[in-house]
XYZ file of C-alpha atoms in Angstrom:
341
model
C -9.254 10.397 -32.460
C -11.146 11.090 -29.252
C -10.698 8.560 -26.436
C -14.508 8.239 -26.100
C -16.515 5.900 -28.855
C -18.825 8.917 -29.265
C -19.140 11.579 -30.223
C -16.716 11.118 -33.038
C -15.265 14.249 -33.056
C -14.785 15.676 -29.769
C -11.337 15.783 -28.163
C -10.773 13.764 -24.942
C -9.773 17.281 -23.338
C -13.285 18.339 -24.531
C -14.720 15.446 -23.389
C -13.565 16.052 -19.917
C -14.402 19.320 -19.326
C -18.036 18.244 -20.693
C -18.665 15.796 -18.521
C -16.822 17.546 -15.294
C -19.198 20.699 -16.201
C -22.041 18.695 -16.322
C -21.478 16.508 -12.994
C -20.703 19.902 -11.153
C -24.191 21.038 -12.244
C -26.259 17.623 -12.044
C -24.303 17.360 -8.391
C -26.024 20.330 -7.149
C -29.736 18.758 -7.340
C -31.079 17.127 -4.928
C -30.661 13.323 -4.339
C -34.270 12.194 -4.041
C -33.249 9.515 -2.028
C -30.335 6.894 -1.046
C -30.149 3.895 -2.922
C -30.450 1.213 -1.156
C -27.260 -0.991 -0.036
C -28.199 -4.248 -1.708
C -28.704 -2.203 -5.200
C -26.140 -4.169 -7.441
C -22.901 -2.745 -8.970
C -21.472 -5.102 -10.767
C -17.776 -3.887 -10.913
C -16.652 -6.545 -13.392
C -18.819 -5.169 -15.591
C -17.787 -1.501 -15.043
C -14.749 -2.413 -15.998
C -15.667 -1.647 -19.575
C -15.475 1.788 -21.154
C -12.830 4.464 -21.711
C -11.127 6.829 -19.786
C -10.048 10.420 -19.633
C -7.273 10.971 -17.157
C -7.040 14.432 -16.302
C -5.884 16.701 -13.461
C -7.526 16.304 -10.192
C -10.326 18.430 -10.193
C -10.255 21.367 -7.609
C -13.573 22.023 -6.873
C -15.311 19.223 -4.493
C -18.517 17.559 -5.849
C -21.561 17.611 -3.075
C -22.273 14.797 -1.299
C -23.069 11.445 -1.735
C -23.899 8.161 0.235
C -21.389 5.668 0.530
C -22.968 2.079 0.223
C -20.375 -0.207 0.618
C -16.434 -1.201 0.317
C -15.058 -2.423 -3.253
C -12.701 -5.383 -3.174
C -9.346 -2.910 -2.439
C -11.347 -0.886 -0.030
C -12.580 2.040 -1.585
C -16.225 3.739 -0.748
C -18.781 2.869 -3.403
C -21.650 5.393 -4.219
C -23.420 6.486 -7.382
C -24.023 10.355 -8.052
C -26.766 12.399 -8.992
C -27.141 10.907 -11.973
C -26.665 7.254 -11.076
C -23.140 6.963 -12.441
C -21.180 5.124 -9.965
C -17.963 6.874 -8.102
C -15.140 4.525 -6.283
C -14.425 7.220 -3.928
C -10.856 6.656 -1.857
C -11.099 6.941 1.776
C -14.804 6.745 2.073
C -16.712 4.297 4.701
C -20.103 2.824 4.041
C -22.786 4.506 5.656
C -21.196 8.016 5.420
C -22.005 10.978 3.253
C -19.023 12.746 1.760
C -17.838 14.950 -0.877
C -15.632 13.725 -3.034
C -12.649 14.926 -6.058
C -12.740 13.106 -9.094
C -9.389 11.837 -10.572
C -10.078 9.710 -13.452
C -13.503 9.868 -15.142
C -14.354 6.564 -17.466
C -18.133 6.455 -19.324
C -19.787 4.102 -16.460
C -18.111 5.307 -13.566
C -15.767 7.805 -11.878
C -12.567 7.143 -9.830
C -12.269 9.625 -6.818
C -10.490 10.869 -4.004
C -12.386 11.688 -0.349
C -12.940 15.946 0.359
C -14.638 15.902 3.194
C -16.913 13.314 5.831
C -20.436 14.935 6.183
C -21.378 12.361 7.985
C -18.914 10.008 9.718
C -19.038 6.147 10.240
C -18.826 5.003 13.610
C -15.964 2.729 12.516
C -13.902 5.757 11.498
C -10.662 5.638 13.068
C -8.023 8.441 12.688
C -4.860 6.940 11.213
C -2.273 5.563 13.059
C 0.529 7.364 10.824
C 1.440 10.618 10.037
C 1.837 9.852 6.033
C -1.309 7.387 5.673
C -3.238 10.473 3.240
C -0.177 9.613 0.701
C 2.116 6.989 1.494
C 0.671 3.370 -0.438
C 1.732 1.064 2.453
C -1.725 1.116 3.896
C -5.486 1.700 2.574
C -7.360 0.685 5.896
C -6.163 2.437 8.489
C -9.129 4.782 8.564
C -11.250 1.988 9.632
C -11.432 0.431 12.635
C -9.259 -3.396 13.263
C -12.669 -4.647 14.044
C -14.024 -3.678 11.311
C -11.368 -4.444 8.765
C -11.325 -8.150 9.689
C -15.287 -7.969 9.143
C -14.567 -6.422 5.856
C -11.832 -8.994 4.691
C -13.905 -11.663 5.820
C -17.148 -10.977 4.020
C -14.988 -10.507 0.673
C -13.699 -14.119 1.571
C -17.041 -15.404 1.949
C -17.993 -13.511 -1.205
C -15.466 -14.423 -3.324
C -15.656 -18.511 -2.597
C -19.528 -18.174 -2.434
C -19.271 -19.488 1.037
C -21.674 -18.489 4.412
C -19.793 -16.864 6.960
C -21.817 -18.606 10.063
C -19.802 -21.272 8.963
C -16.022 -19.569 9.782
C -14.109 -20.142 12.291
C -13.242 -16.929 14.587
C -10.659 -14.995 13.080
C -7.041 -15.233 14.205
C -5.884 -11.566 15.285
C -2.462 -10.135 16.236
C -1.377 -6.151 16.896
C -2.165 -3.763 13.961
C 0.781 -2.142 14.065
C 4.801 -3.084 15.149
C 3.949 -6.014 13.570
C 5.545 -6.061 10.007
C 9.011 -7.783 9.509
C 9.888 -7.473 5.946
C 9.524 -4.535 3.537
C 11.403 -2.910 0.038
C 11.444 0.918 0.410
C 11.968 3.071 -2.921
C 15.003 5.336 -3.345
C 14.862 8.215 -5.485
C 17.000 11.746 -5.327
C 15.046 14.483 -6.575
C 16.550 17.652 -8.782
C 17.298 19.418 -5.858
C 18.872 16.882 -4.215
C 16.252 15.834 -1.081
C 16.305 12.209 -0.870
C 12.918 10.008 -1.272
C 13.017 7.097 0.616
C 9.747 5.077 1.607
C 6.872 3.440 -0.103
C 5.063 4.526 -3.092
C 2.263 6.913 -3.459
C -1.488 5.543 -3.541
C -2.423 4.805 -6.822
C 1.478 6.530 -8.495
C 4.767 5.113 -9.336
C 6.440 8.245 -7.073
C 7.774 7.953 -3.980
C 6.169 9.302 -0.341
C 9.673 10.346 1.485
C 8.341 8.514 5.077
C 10.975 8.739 8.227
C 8.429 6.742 10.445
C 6.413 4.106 9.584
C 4.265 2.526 12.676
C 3.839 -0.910 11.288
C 7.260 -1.995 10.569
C 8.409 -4.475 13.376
C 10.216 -2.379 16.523
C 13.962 -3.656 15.001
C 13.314 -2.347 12.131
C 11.506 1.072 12.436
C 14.701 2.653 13.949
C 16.552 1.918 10.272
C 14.345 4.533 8.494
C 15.678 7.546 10.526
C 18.927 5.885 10.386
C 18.787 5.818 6.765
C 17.682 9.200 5.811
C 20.669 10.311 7.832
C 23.016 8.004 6.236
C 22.246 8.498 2.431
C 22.885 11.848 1.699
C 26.409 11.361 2.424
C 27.492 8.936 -0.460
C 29.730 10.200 -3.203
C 27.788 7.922 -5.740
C 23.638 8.317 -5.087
C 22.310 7.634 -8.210
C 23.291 3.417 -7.973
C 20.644 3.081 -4.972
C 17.612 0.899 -6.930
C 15.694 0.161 -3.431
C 16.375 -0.882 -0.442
C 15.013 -4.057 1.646
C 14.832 -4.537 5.406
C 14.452 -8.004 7.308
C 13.485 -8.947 10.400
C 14.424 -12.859 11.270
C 14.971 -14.447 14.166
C 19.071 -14.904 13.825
C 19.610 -10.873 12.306
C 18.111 -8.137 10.945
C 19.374 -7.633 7.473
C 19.868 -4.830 5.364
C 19.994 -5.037 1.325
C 20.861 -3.022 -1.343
C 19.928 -3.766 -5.064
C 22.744 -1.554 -6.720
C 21.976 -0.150 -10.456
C 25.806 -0.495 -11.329
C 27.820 -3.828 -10.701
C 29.506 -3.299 -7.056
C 32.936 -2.256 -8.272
C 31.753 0.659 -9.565
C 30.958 2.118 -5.836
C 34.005 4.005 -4.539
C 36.260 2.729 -1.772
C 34.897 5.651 0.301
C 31.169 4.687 -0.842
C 31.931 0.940 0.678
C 33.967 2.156 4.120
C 31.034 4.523 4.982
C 28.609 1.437 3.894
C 30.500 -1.107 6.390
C 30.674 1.799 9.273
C 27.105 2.448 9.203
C 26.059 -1.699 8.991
C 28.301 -2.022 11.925
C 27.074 1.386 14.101
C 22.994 -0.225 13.089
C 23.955 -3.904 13.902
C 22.328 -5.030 10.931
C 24.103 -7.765 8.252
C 24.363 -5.625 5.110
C 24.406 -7.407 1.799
C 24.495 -5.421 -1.791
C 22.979 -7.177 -4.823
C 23.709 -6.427 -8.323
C 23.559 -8.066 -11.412
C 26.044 -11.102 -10.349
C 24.432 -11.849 -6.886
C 24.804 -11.110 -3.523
C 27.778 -9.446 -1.913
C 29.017 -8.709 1.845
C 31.358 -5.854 2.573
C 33.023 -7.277 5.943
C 36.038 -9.215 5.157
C 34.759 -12.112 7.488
C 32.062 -12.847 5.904
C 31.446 -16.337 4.403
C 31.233 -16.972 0.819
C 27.801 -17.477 1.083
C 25.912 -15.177 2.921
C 24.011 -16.435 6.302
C 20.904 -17.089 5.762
C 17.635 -15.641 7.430
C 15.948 -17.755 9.896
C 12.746 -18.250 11.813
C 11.228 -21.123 14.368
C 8.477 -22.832 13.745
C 7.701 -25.335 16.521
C 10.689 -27.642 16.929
C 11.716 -26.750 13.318
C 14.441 -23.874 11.885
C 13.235 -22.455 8.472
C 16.207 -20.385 6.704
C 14.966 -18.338 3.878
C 16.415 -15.479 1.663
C 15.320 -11.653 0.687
C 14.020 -13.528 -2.217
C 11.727 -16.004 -0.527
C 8.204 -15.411 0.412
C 8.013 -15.390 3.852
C 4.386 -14.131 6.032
C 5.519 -10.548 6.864
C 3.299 -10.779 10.634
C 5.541 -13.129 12.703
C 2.950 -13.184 15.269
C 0.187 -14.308 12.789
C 2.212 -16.924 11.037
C 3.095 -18.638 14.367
C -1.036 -18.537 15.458
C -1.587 -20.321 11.666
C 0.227 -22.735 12.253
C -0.570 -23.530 15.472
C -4.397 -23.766 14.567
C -4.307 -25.879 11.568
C -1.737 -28.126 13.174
C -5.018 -28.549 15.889
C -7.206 -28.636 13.306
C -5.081 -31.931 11.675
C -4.983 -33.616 14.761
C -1.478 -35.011 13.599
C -0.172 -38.105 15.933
């Protein structure tokens, strides 16, 4: 049965080609004129319908006005035919041509070709792997201008003016990030995937840099990539998480196996690497948390950061505000704002 309500009897492959056909040709008229930014797209609603999920197409659709920013930041414009596209790495008030990736019955899912016409809050990305890697989806637009964004989607959402905010806190936009889990996989070949995953894909972007990890702990990604390869046993790596506190910076390791299955080797080269990074290495499997150095408590130490006058300890599992530098301002501001005697 097709994937589509109607026609009956036409295949979802059918269906596809159909409608990519069809968009190709209606693309190539001439838009008689923008529609205009406050023309309403109700995404909630758009929500409804099936979809076809298909290769990405290789030939680029012409252009077409971006009107504004969805809720997770993609460009929003309708095509020739009024069907609306969620086009990835577009800006509002640009003209672009765009890929389709997914294709539903009341709108497309797409991924930027090329800027016609650029925004003036364009940016060029800070990293090297921001086209792929999913760490980021802003970094094409300007810190200004994200804020602006993020704040009128606040306003938005709890149907509140924004004359009425308060000026928005700010810290750096990058070096800022203390905490982060980084996906491990070894491909066929054996080349080693380590970093975040893909926009919008459960595979892995294989990252050696990453700008907005804290300065501690960008050094471990090199360091890691280095390291890996030479384990006897790869295949027990789930992911790996780095921390940032004020007391260490910790390394873990969520292990697939329980911990005595990694060879004595597997644990010397783990403890001679921890010690070489100065980083407090703990392993997790299935029973807990372990520590390879033979001093080690029975109980691991404990993260820690200062707030005020106060000591906070928390663990890789705890929820902690990954922007030190941020959380610190918060706090500051709505201790003012309390007036607390």
């Amino acid at each position: 049965m097709s994937l589509f309500a109607k026609p009956r009897k036409k295949s979802a492959k059918a269906a596809l080609t159909e409608a990519a056909q069809n968009k190709i040709t209606q693309a190539k008229a001439v838009q008689s004129s923008p529609v205009a930014k406050n023309t309403a797209l109700p995404e909630d609603a758009l929500l409804e319908g099936a979809v076809v999920e298909g290769a990405l197409q290789d030939q680029a659709l012409e252009g077409i006005a971006i009107l504004r920013l969805s809720h997770e930041g993609r460009g929003v414009g309708r095509d020739a035919e009024g069907k609306t596209v969620f086009v990835e790495g577009a800006l509002p008030d640009e003209r672009v041509t765009y890929k389709v990736r997914f294709t539903r019955s009341r709108y497309d899912e797409a991924v930027l070709d090329k800027v016609l016409h650029a925004s003036p809050q364009r940016q060029a990305p800070s990293c090297e792997h921001y086209a792929v890697c999913g760490g980021c989806n802003l970094q094409h637009l300007n810190p200004t201008a994200q804020v602006a964004f993020k704040q009128a989607l606040v306003a938005e959402m709890l149907h509140y003016p924004e004359e009425n905010f308060q000026p928005a806190l700010l810290s750096e936009p990058l070096g800022y990030r203390r905490k982060a889990r980084l996906g491990v996989k070894w491909r066929k070949d054996g080349r080693l995937l380590l970093g975040f995953r893909e926009k919008s894909s459960a595979f892995i972007t294989a990252i050696n840099h990453c700008p907005v990890l804290s300065p501690k702990l960008q050094p471990l990604l090199p360091a890691l990539h280095k390291f890996l390869p030479r384990l006897e046993v790869k295949k027990h790596l789930g992911h790996i998480e780095l921390v940032e506190a004020e007391n260490q910076v910790g390394v873990l390791v969520r292990l697939l196996r329980p911990l005595d299955r990694l060879t004595k080797n597997d644990q010397r080269f783990w403890r001679d690497w921890a010690k070489e990074q100065s980083v407090n290495l703990l392993l997790q499997d299935d029973e807990g948390l372990h520590s390879l150095t033979p001093e080690a408590a029975a109980e691991p130490t404990p993260f820690t950061y200062q707030l005020n006058d106060l000591t906070l300890a928390f663990t890789n599992n705890d929820f902690v505000q990954v922007n030190a530098q941020m959380n610190q301002q918060m706090v500051k501001q709505a201790l003012n704002w309390l007036q607390l005697q």
